[in-house]
Amino acid sequence: LTQITQIYNDMERRYRQAGVSPSGYLQTRFGGACDRGEWDDAEHYFAQLQAAPRDDLSHCDACSRSTAALYYRDKGDTQRARELLQEIFDGNFM
């Protein structure tokens, strides 16, 4: 976990230095927090991610939606998870 945290910190530094949106970095932090069941951190990064502008380094729409769907599923909001997955199918994001 220490190494992962160091990688996250390095990633954040590089995004800032490049002057790009933090969206890709935040998506990575959000997904990692979800994977580890760190829900307070996941909520924190998800809120920041929703406010961040998207750019060429952002995760694709399907990837962003699928991670959010898993988050909502694990938080017990299966309706919102289904809606996001349906958006992927309807939007042909695959």
PDB file of N, CA and C in Angstrom:
ATOM      1  N   LEU A   1       0.831  -1.203   0.000  1.00  0.00           N
ATOM      2  CA  LEU A   1       0.000   0.000   0.000  1.00  0.00           C
ATOM      3  C   LEU A   1       0.872   1.263   0.000  1.00  0.00           C
ATOM      4  N   THR A   2       2.003   1.195   0.666  1.00  0.00           N
ATOM      5  CA  THR A   2       2.917   2.337   0.674  1.00  0.00           C
ATOM      6  C   THR A   2       3.412   2.644  -0.736  1.00  0.00           C
ATOM      7  N   GLN A   3       3.775   1.608  -1.481  1.00  0.00           N
ATOM      8  CA  GLN A   3       4.230   1.811  -2.858  1.00  0.00           C
ATOM      9  C   GLN A   3       3.117   2.366  -3.732  1.00  0.00           C
ATOM     10  N   ILE A   4       1.911   1.861  -3.543  1.00  0.00           N
ATOM     11  CA  ILE A   4       0.777   2.354  -4.328  1.00  0.00           C
ATOM     12  C   ILE A   4       0.551   3.832  -4.032  1.00  0.00           C
ATOM     13  N   THR A   5       0.617   4.209  -2.774  1.00  0.00           N
ATOM     14  CA  THR A   5       0.447   5.607  -2.388  1.00  0.00           C
ATOM     15  C   THR A   5       1.530   6.471  -3.018  1.00  0.00           C
ATOM     16  N   GLN A   6       2.759   5.967  -3.050  1.00  0.00           N
ATOM     17  CA  GLN A   6       3.850   6.713  -3.690  1.00  0.00           C
ATOM     18  C   GLN A   6       3.580   6.895  -5.185  1.00  0.00           C
ATOM     19  N   ILE A   7       3.050   5.873  -5.807  1.00  0.00           N
ATOM     20  CA  ILE A   7       2.717   5.965  -7.238  1.00  0.00           C
ATOM     21  C   ILE A   7       1.610   6.988  -7.454  1.00  0.00           C
ATOM     22  N   TYR A   8       0.581   6.958  -6.601  1.00  0.00           N
ATOM     23  CA  TYR A   8      -0.488   7.950  -6.711  1.00  0.00           C
ATOM     24  C   TYR A   8       0.077   9.361  -6.570  1.00  0.00           C
ATOM     25  N   ASN A   9       0.948   9.568  -5.592  1.00  0.00           N
ATOM     26  CA  ASN A   9       1.525  10.889  -5.371  1.00  0.00           C
ATOM     27  C   ASN A   9       2.352  11.331  -6.568  1.00  0.00           C
ATOM     28  N   ASP A  10       3.113  10.406  -7.145  1.00  0.00           N
ATOM     29  CA  ASP A  10       3.904  10.719  -8.327  1.00  0.00           C
ATOM     30  C   ASP A  10       2.998  11.049  -9.509  1.00  0.00           C
ATOM     31  N   MET A  11       1.936  10.287  -9.654  1.00  0.00           N
ATOM     32  CA  MET A  11       0.988  10.525 -10.741  1.00  0.00           C
ATOM     33  C   MET A  11       0.358  11.914 -10.604  1.00  0.00           C
ATOM     34  N   GLU A  12      -0.059  12.241  -9.386  1.00  0.00           N
ATOM     35  CA  GLU A  12      -0.652  13.561  -9.159  1.00  0.00           C
ATOM     36  C   GLU A  12       0.347  14.662  -9.494  1.00  0.00           C
ATOM     37  N   ARG A  13       1.580  14.521  -9.065  1.00  0.00           N
ATOM     38  CA  ARG A  13       2.623  15.515  -9.338  1.00  0.00           C
ATOM     39  C   ARG A  13       2.814  15.697 -10.844  1.00  0.00           C
ATOM     40  N   ARG A  14       2.863  14.585 -11.567  1.00  0.00           N
ATOM     41  CA  ARG A  14       3.082  14.656 -13.007  1.00  0.00           C
ATOM     42  C   ARG A  14       1.904  15.309 -13.733  1.00  0.00           C
ATOM     43  N   TYR A  15       0.700  15.020 -13.289  1.00  0.00           N
ATOM     44  CA  TYR A  15      -0.474  15.664 -13.891  1.00  0.00           C
ATOM     45  C   TYR A  15      -0.420  17.176 -13.664  1.00  0.00           C
ATOM     46  N   ARG A  16      -0.054  17.572 -12.437  1.00  0.00           N
ATOM     47  CA  ARG A  16       0.039  19.009 -12.143  1.00  0.00           C
ATOM     48  C   ARG A  16       1.121  19.668 -12.993  1.00  0.00           C
ATOM     49  N   GLN A  17       2.286  19.024 -13.069  1.00  0.00           N
ATOM     50  CA  GLN A  17       3.392  19.580 -13.857  1.00  0.00           C
ATOM     51  C   GLN A  17       3.017  19.724 -15.329  1.00  0.00           C
ATOM     52  N   ALA A  18       2.253  18.776 -15.831  1.00  0.00           N
ATOM     53  CA  ALA A  18       1.852  18.815 -17.239  1.00  0.00           C
ATOM     54  C   ALA A  18       0.731  19.816 -17.491  1.00  0.00           C
ATOM     55  N   GLY A  19       0.099  20.286 -16.430  1.00  0.00           N
ATOM     56  CA  GLY A  19      -0.974  21.264 -16.582  1.00  0.00           C
ATOM     57  C   GLY A  19      -2.236  20.688 -17.188  1.00  0.00           C
ATOM     58  N   VAL A  20      -2.466  19.394 -16.953  1.00  0.00           N
ATOM     59  CA  VAL A  20      -3.657  18.748 -17.502  1.00  0.00           C
ATOM     60  C   VAL A  20      -4.703  18.560 -16.404  1.00  0.00           C
ATOM     61  N   SER A  21      -5.891  18.197 -16.828  1.00  0.00           N
ATOM     62  CA  SER A  21      -6.967  17.946 -15.877  1.00  0.00           C
ATOM     63  C   SER A  21      -6.575  16.804 -14.939  1.00  0.00           C
ATOM     64  N   PRO A  22      -6.967  16.891 -13.683  1.00  0.00           N
ATOM     65  CA  PRO A  22      -6.688  15.793 -12.754  1.00  0.00           C
ATOM     66  C   PRO A  22      -7.650  14.616 -12.916  1.00  0.00           C
ATOM     67  N   SER A  23      -8.507  14.665 -13.911  1.00  0.00           N
ATOM     68  CA  SER A  23      -9.531  13.641 -14.078  1.00  0.00           C
ATOM     69  C   SER A  23      -8.958  12.218 -14.105  1.00  0.00           C
ATOM     70  N   GLY A  24      -7.933  11.983 -14.909  1.00  0.00           N
ATOM     71  CA  GLY A  24      -7.346  10.644 -15.000  1.00  0.00           C
ATOM     72  C   GLY A  24      -6.762  10.183 -13.676  1.00  0.00           C
ATOM     73  N   TYR A  25      -6.085  11.082 -13.005  1.00  0.00           N
ATOM     74  CA  TYR A  25      -5.523  10.780 -11.691  1.00  0.00           C
ATOM     75  C   TYR A  25      -6.631  10.480 -10.680  1.00  0.00           C
ATOM     76  N   LEU A  26      -7.652  11.320 -10.664  1.00  0.00           N
ATOM     77  CA  LEU A  26      -8.754  11.138  -9.714  1.00  0.00           C
ATOM     78  C   LEU A  26      -9.519   9.848  -9.978  1.00  0.00           C
ATOM     79  N   GLN A  27      -9.697   9.500 -11.256  1.00  0.00           N
ATOM     80  CA  GLN A  27     -10.369   8.243 -11.595  1.00  0.00           C
ATOM     81  C   GLN A  27      -9.563   7.061 -11.058  1.00  0.00           C
ATOM     82  N   THR A  28      -8.257   7.134 -11.169  1.00  0.00           N
ATOM     83  CA  THR A  28      -7.387   6.070 -10.670  1.00  0.00           C
ATOM     84  C   THR A  28      -7.474   5.974  -9.149  1.00  0.00           C
ATOM     85  N   ARG A  29      -7.455   7.114  -8.477  1.00  0.00           N
ATOM     86  CA  ARG A  29      -7.580   7.102  -7.003  1.00  0.00           C
ATOM     87  C   ARG A  29      -8.955   6.578  -6.575  1.00  0.00           C
ATOM     88  N   PHE A  30      -9.986   7.013  -7.265  1.00  0.00           N
ATOM     89  CA  PHE A  30     -11.347   6.573  -6.969  1.00  0.00           C
ATOM     90  C   PHE A  30     -11.469   5.062  -7.131  1.00  0.00           C
ATOM     91  N   GLY A  31     -11.003   4.545  -8.255  1.00  0.00           N
ATOM     92  CA  GLY A  31     -11.080   3.106  -8.507  1.00  0.00           C
ATOM     93  C   GLY A  31     -10.310   2.300  -7.483  1.00  0.00           C
ATOM     94  N   GLY A  32      -9.129   2.781  -7.118  1.00  0.00           N
ATOM     95  CA  GLY A  32      -8.328   2.086  -6.113  1.00  0.00           C
ATOM     96  C   GLY A  32      -9.002   2.057  -4.759  1.00  0.00           C
ATOM     97  N   ALA A  33      -9.585   3.186  -4.371  1.00  0.00           N
ATOM     98  CA  ALA A  33     -10.295   3.242  -3.083  1.00  0.00           C
ATOM     99  C   ALA A  33     -11.486   2.290  -3.092  1.00  0.00           C
ATOM    100  N   CYS A  34     -12.201   2.228  -4.204  1.00  0.00           N
ATOM    101  CA  CYS A  34     -13.325   1.295  -4.324  1.00  0.00           C
ATOM    102  C   CYS A  34     -12.833  -0.147  -4.210  1.00  0.00           C
ATOM    103  N   ASP A  35     -11.758  -0.462  -4.902  1.00  0.00           N
ATOM    104  CA  ASP A  35     -11.220  -1.819  -4.874  1.00  0.00           C
ATOM    105  C   ASP A  35     -10.830  -2.252  -3.465  1.00  0.00           C
ATOM    106  N   ARG A  36     -10.355  -1.298  -2.670  1.00  0.00           N
ATOM    107  CA  ARG A  36      -9.932  -1.610  -1.304  1.00  0.00           C
ATOM    108  C   ARG A  36     -11.064  -1.456  -0.282  1.00  0.00           C
ATOM    109  N   GLY A  37     -12.247  -1.043  -0.739  1.00  0.00           N
ATOM    110  CA  GLY A  37     -13.367  -0.855   0.181  1.00  0.00           C
ATOM    111  C   GLY A  37     -13.194   0.334   1.105  1.00  0.00           C
ATOM    112  N   GLU A  38     -12.419   1.303   0.675  1.00  0.00           N
ATOM    113  CA  GLU A  38     -12.183   2.522   1.451  1.00  0.00           C
ATOM    114  C   GLU A  38     -13.211   3.564   1.026  1.00  0.00           C
ATOM    115  N   TRP A  39     -14.420   3.428   1.577  1.00  0.00           N
ATOM    116  CA  TRP A  39     -15.563   4.191   1.068  1.00  0.00           C
ATOM    117  C   TRP A  39     -15.469   5.682   1.323  1.00  0.00           C
ATOM    118  N   ASP A  40     -14.900   6.102   2.452  1.00  0.00           N
ATOM    119  CA  ASP A  40     -14.751   7.537   2.688  1.00  0.00           C
ATOM    120  C   ASP A  40     -13.823   8.152   1.645  1.00  0.00           C
ATOM    121  N   ASP A  41     -12.707   7.476   1.358  1.00  0.00           N
ATOM    122  CA  ASP A  41     -11.794   7.964   0.325  1.00  0.00           C
ATOM    123  C   ASP A  41     -12.460   7.924  -1.049  1.00  0.00           C
ATOM    124  N   ALA A  42     -13.185   6.843  -1.317  1.00  0.00           N
ATOM    125  CA  ALA A  42     -13.869   6.726  -2.616  1.00  0.00           C
ATOM    126  C   ALA A  42     -14.837   7.894  -2.803  1.00  0.00           C
ATOM    127  N   GLU A  43     -15.609   8.207  -1.780  1.00  0.00           N
ATOM    128  CA  GLU A  43     -16.552   9.326  -1.877  1.00  0.00           C
ATOM    129  C   GLU A  43     -15.817  10.640  -2.101  1.00  0.00           C
ATOM    130  N   HIS A  44     -14.703  10.817  -1.419  1.00  0.00           N
ATOM    131  CA  HIS A  44     -13.898  12.033  -1.567  1.00  0.00           C
ATOM    132  C   HIS A  44     -13.405  12.187  -3.006  1.00  0.00           C
ATOM    133  N   TYR A  45     -12.804  11.133  -3.559  1.00  0.00           N
ATOM    134  CA  TYR A  45     -12.270  11.208  -4.915  1.00  0.00           C
ATOM    135  C   TYR A  45     -13.379  11.260  -5.962  1.00  0.00           C
ATOM    136  N   PHE A  46     -14.488  10.608  -5.698  1.00  0.00           N
ATOM    137  CA  PHE A  46     -15.606  10.641  -6.636  1.00  0.00           C
ATOM    138  C   PHE A  46     -16.167  12.061  -6.751  1.00  0.00           C
ATOM    139  N   ALA A  47     -16.292  12.742  -5.629  1.00  0.00           N
ATOM    140  CA  ALA A  47     -16.785  14.130  -5.647  1.00  0.00           C
ATOM    141  C   ALA A  47     -15.828  15.020  -6.439  1.00  0.00           C
ATOM    142  N   GLN A  48     -14.535  14.859  -6.217  1.00  0.00           N
ATOM    143  CA  GLN A  48     -13.547  15.652  -6.954  1.00  0.00           C
ATOM    144  C   GLN A  48     -13.580  15.308  -8.442  1.00  0.00           C
ATOM    145  N   LEU A  49     -13.729  14.037  -8.732  1.00  0.00           N
ATOM    146  CA  LEU A  49     -13.775  13.584 -10.119  1.00  0.00           C
ATOM    147  C   LEU A  49     -14.962  14.189 -10.857  1.00  0.00           C
ATOM    148  N   GLN A  50     -16.105  14.241 -10.203  1.00  0.00           N
ATOM    149  CA  GLN A  50     -17.299  14.799 -10.845  1.00  0.00           C
ATOM    150  C   GLN A  50     -17.124  16.277 -11.185  1.00  0.00           C
ATOM    151  N   ALA A  51     -16.302  16.987 -10.409  1.00  0.00           N
ATOM    152  CA  ALA A  51     -16.092  18.418 -10.631  1.00  0.00           C
ATOM    153  C   ALA A  51     -14.947  18.705 -11.603  1.00  0.00           C
ATOM    154  N   ALA A  52     -14.105  17.711 -11.879  1.00  0.00           N
ATOM    155  CA  ALA A  52     -12.927  17.925 -12.723  1.00  0.00           C
ATOM    156  C   ALA A  52     -13.309  17.948 -14.200  1.00  0.00           C
ATOM    157  N   PRO A  53     -12.701  18.847 -14.954  1.00  0.00           N
ATOM    158  CA  PRO A  53     -12.937  18.837 -16.396  1.00  0.00           C
ATOM    159  C   PRO A  53     -12.302  17.589 -17.022  1.00  0.00           C
ATOM    160  N   ARG A  54     -12.876  17.133 -18.111  1.00  0.00           N
ATOM    161  CA  ARG A  54     -12.334  15.974 -18.830  1.00  0.00           C
ATOM    162  C   ARG A  54     -11.400  16.461 -19.933  1.00  0.00           C
ATOM    163  N   ASP A  55     -10.401  15.645 -20.235  1.00  0.00           N
ATOM    164  CA  ASP A  55      -9.493  15.959 -21.330  1.00  0.00           C
ATOM    165  C   ASP A  55      -9.018  14.653 -21.963  1.00  0.00           C
ATOM    166  N   ASP A  56      -8.005  14.732 -22.803  1.00  0.00           N
ATOM    167  CA  ASP A  56      -7.522  13.544 -23.509  1.00  0.00           C
ATOM    168  C   ASP A  56      -6.905  12.495 -22.579  1.00  0.00           C
ATOM    169  N   LEU A  57      -6.544  12.873 -21.376  1.00  0.00           N
ATOM    170  CA  LEU A  57      -5.968  11.924 -20.422  1.00  0.00           C
ATOM    171  C   LEU A  57      -7.011  11.347 -19.465  1.00  0.00           C
ATOM    172  N   SER A  58      -8.254  11.742 -19.627  1.00  0.00           N
ATOM    173  CA  SER A  58      -9.335  11.192 -18.812  1.00  0.00           C
ATOM    174  C   SER A  58      -9.631   9.769 -19.266  1.00  0.00           C
ATOM    175  N   HIS A  59     -10.141   8.983 -18.357  1.00  0.00           N
ATOM    176  CA  HIS A  59     -10.579   7.634 -18.722  1.00  0.00           C
ATOM    177  C   HIS A  59     -11.752   7.753 -19.691  1.00  0.00           C
ATOM    178  N   CYS A  60     -11.959   6.735 -20.492  1.00  0.00           N
ATOM    179  CA  CYS A  60     -13.053   6.788 -21.461  1.00  0.00           C
ATOM    180  C   CYS A  60     -14.401   6.774 -20.724  1.00  0.00           C
ATOM    181  N   ASP A  61     -15.433   7.188 -21.436  1.00  0.00           N
ATOM    182  CA  ASP A  61     -16.765   7.269 -20.829  1.00  0.00           C
ATOM    183  C   ASP A  61     -17.239   5.924 -20.291  1.00  0.00           C
ATOM    184  N   ALA A  62     -16.981   4.852 -21.025  1.00  0.00           N
ATOM    185  CA  ALA A  62     -17.428   3.529 -20.577  1.00  0.00           C
ATOM    186  C   ALA A  62     -16.686   3.110 -19.309  1.00  0.00           C
ATOM    187  N   CYS A  63     -15.379   3.348 -19.271  1.00  0.00           N
ATOM    188  CA  CYS A  63     -14.598   2.979 -18.079  1.00  0.00           C
ATOM    189  C   CYS A  63     -15.046   3.783 -16.860  1.00  0.00           C
ATOM    190  N   SER A  64     -15.255   5.066 -17.062  1.00  0.00           N
ATOM    191  CA  SER A  64     -15.697   5.910 -15.946  1.00  0.00           C
ATOM    192  C   SER A  64     -17.052   5.452 -15.419  1.00  0.00           C
ATOM    193  N   ARG A  65     -17.967   5.166 -16.330  1.00  0.00           N
ATOM    194  CA  ARG A  65     -19.295   4.721 -15.914  1.00  0.00           C
ATOM    195  C   ARG A  65     -19.251   3.350 -15.237  1.00  0.00           C
ATOM    196  N   SER A  66     -18.426   2.445 -15.760  1.00  0.00           N
ATOM    197  CA  SER A  66     -18.394   1.099 -15.170  1.00  0.00           C
ATOM    198  C   SER A  66     -17.816   1.136 -13.760  1.00  0.00           C
ATOM    199  N   THR A  67     -16.798   1.952 -13.523  1.00  0.00           N
ATOM    200  CA  THR A  67     -16.248   2.082 -12.172  1.00  0.00           C
ATOM    201  C   THR A  67     -17.284   2.703 -11.237  1.00  0.00           C
ATOM    202  N   ALA A  68     -17.969   3.729 -11.715  1.00  0.00           N
ATOM    203  CA  ALA A  68     -19.016   4.354 -10.900  1.00  0.00           C
ATOM    204  C   ALA A  68     -20.145   3.366 -10.621  1.00  0.00           C
ATOM    205  N   ALA A  69     -20.480   2.537 -11.597  1.00  0.00           N
ATOM    206  CA  ALA A  69     -21.543   1.543 -11.394  1.00  0.00           C
ATOM    207  C   ALA A  69     -21.159   0.553 -10.300  1.00  0.00           C
ATOM    208  N   LEU A  70     -19.912   0.109 -10.305  1.00  0.00           N
ATOM    209  CA  LEU A  70     -19.452  -0.795  -9.246  1.00  0.00           C
ATOM    210  C   LEU A  70     -19.491  -0.120  -7.885  1.00  0.00           C
ATOM    211  N   TYR A  71     -19.112   1.148  -7.856  1.00  0.00           N
ATOM    212  CA  TYR A  71     -19.163   1.932  -6.624  1.00  0.00           C
ATOM    213  C   TYR A  71     -20.592   1.983  -6.084  1.00  0.00           C
ATOM    214  N   TYR A  72     -21.530   2.350  -6.947  1.00  0.00           N
ATOM    215  CA  TYR A  72     -22.924   2.432  -6.506  1.00  0.00           C
ATOM    216  C   TYR A  72     -23.466   1.062  -6.092  1.00  0.00           C
ATOM    217  N   ARG A  73     -23.098   0.034  -6.829  1.00  0.00           N
ATOM    218  CA  ARG A  73     -23.529  -1.317  -6.467  1.00  0.00           C
ATOM    219  C   ARG A  73     -23.035  -1.683  -5.070  1.00  0.00           C
ATOM    220  N   ASP A  74     -21.755  -1.452  -4.823  1.00  0.00           N
ATOM    221  CA  ASP A  74     -21.175  -1.805  -3.534  1.00  0.00           C
ATOM    222  C   ASP A  74     -21.715  -0.944  -2.394  1.00  0.00           C
ATOM    223  N   LYS A  75     -22.178   0.259  -2.718  1.00  0.00           N
ATOM    224  CA  LYS A  75     -22.786   1.130  -1.708  1.00  0.00           C
ATOM    225  C   LYS A  75     -24.266   0.818  -1.505  1.00  0.00           C
ATOM    226  N   GLY A  76     -24.806  -0.115  -2.304  1.00  0.00           N
ATOM    227  CA  GLY A  76     -26.197  -0.532  -2.143  1.00  0.00           C
ATOM    228  C   GLY A  76     -27.190   0.176  -3.036  1.00  0.00           C
ATOM    229  N   ASP A  77     -26.727   1.053  -3.909  1.00  0.00           N
ATOM    230  CA  ASP A  77     -27.623   1.770  -4.822  1.00  0.00           C
ATOM    231  C   ASP A  77     -27.624   1.051  -6.177  1.00  0.00           C
ATOM    232  N   THR A  78     -28.269  -0.108  -6.196  1.00  0.00           N
ATOM    233  CA  THR A  78     -28.259  -0.916  -7.417  1.00  0.00           C
ATOM    234  C   THR A  78     -29.013  -0.240  -8.562  1.00  0.00           C
ATOM    235  N   GLN A  79     -29.988   0.582  -8.243  1.00  0.00           N
ATOM    236  CA  GLN A  79     -30.721   1.297  -9.294  1.00  0.00           C
ATOM    237  C   GLN A  79     -29.786   2.224 -10.061  1.00  0.00           C
ATOM    238  N   ARG A  80     -28.980   3.006  -9.338  1.00  0.00           N
ATOM    239  CA  ARG A  80     -28.040   3.921 -10.008  1.00  0.00           C
ATOM    240  C   ARG A  80     -26.985   3.132 -10.774  1.00  0.00           C
ATOM    241  N   ALA A  81     -26.549   2.009 -10.220  1.00  0.00           N
ATOM    242  CA  ALA A  81     -25.582   1.157 -10.920  1.00  0.00           C
ATOM    243  C   ALA A  81     -26.165   0.669 -12.242  1.00  0.00           C
ATOM    244  N   ARG A  82     -27.399   0.234 -12.219  1.00  0.00           N
ATOM    245  CA  ARG A  82     -28.052  -0.241 -13.449  1.00  0.00           C
ATOM    246  C   ARG A  82     -28.183   0.881 -14.475  1.00  0.00           C
ATOM    247  N   GLU A  83     -28.536   2.074 -13.997  1.00  0.00           N
ATOM    248  CA  GLU A  83     -28.677   3.212 -14.906  1.00  0.00           C
ATOM    249  C   GLU A  83     -27.362   3.507 -15.628  1.00  0.00           C
ATOM    250  N   LEU A  84     -26.262   3.473 -14.886  1.00  0.00           N
ATOM    251  CA  LEU A  84     -24.966   3.747 -15.508  1.00  0.00           C
ATOM    252  C   LEU A  84     -24.587   2.667 -16.509  1.00  0.00           C
ATOM    253  N   LEU A  85     -24.840   1.429 -16.156  1.00  0.00           N
ATOM    254  CA  LEU A  85     -24.548   0.346 -17.095  1.00  0.00           C
ATOM    255  C   LEU A  85     -25.429   0.459 -18.342  1.00  0.00           C
ATOM    256  N   GLN A  86     -26.681   0.848 -18.156  1.00  0.00           N
ATOM    257  CA  GLN A  86     -27.567   1.020 -19.301  1.00  0.00           C
ATOM    258  C   GLN A  86     -27.064   2.130 -20.213  1.00  0.00           C
ATOM    259  N   GLU A  87     -26.513   3.194 -19.612  1.00  0.00           N
ATOM    260  CA  GLU A  87     -25.932   4.271 -20.417  1.00  0.00           C
ATOM    261  C   GLU A  87     -24.810   3.745 -21.304  1.00  0.00           C
ATOM    262  N   ILE A  88     -24.019   2.831 -20.769  1.00  0.00           N
ATOM    263  CA  ILE A  88     -22.939   2.245 -21.571  1.00  0.00           C
ATOM    264  C   ILE A  88     -23.526   1.496 -22.756  1.00  0.00           C
ATOM    265  N   PHE A  89     -24.516   0.647 -22.477  1.00  0.00           N
ATOM    266  CA  PHE A  89     -25.137  -0.114 -23.565  1.00  0.00           C
ATOM    267  C   PHE A  89     -25.817   0.786 -24.575  1.00  0.00           C
ATOM    268  N   ASP A  90     -26.549   1.780 -24.095  1.00  0.00           N
ATOM    269  CA  ASP A  90     -27.279   2.675 -24.981  1.00  0.00           C
ATOM    270  C   ASP A  90     -26.340   3.585 -25.779  1.00  0.00           C
ATOM    271  N   GLY A  91     -25.235   3.939 -25.161  1.00  0.00           N
ATOM    272  CA  GLY A  91     -24.310   4.875 -25.800  1.00  0.00           C
ATOM    273  C   GLY A  91     -23.271   4.231 -26.675  1.00  0.00           C
ATOM    274  N   ASN A  92     -23.307   2.903 -26.747  1.00  0.00           N
ATOM    275  CA  ASN A  92     -22.319   2.184 -27.547  1.00  0.00           C
ATOM    276  C   ASN A  92     -20.888   2.579 -27.203  1.00  0.00           C
ATOM    277  N   PHE A  93     -20.600   2.664 -25.896  1.00  0.00           N
ATOM    278  CA  PHE A  93     -19.267   3.066 -25.442  1.00  0.00           C
ATOM    279  C   PHE A  93     -18.250   1.929 -25.515  1.00  0.00           C
ATOM    280  N   MET A  94     -18.683   0.716 -25.835  1.00  0.00           N
ATOM    281  CA  MET A  94     -17.769  -0.431 -25.771  1.00  0.00           C
ATOM    282  C   MET A  94     -16.732  -0.405 -26.817  1.00  0.00           C
TER     283      MET A  94
END
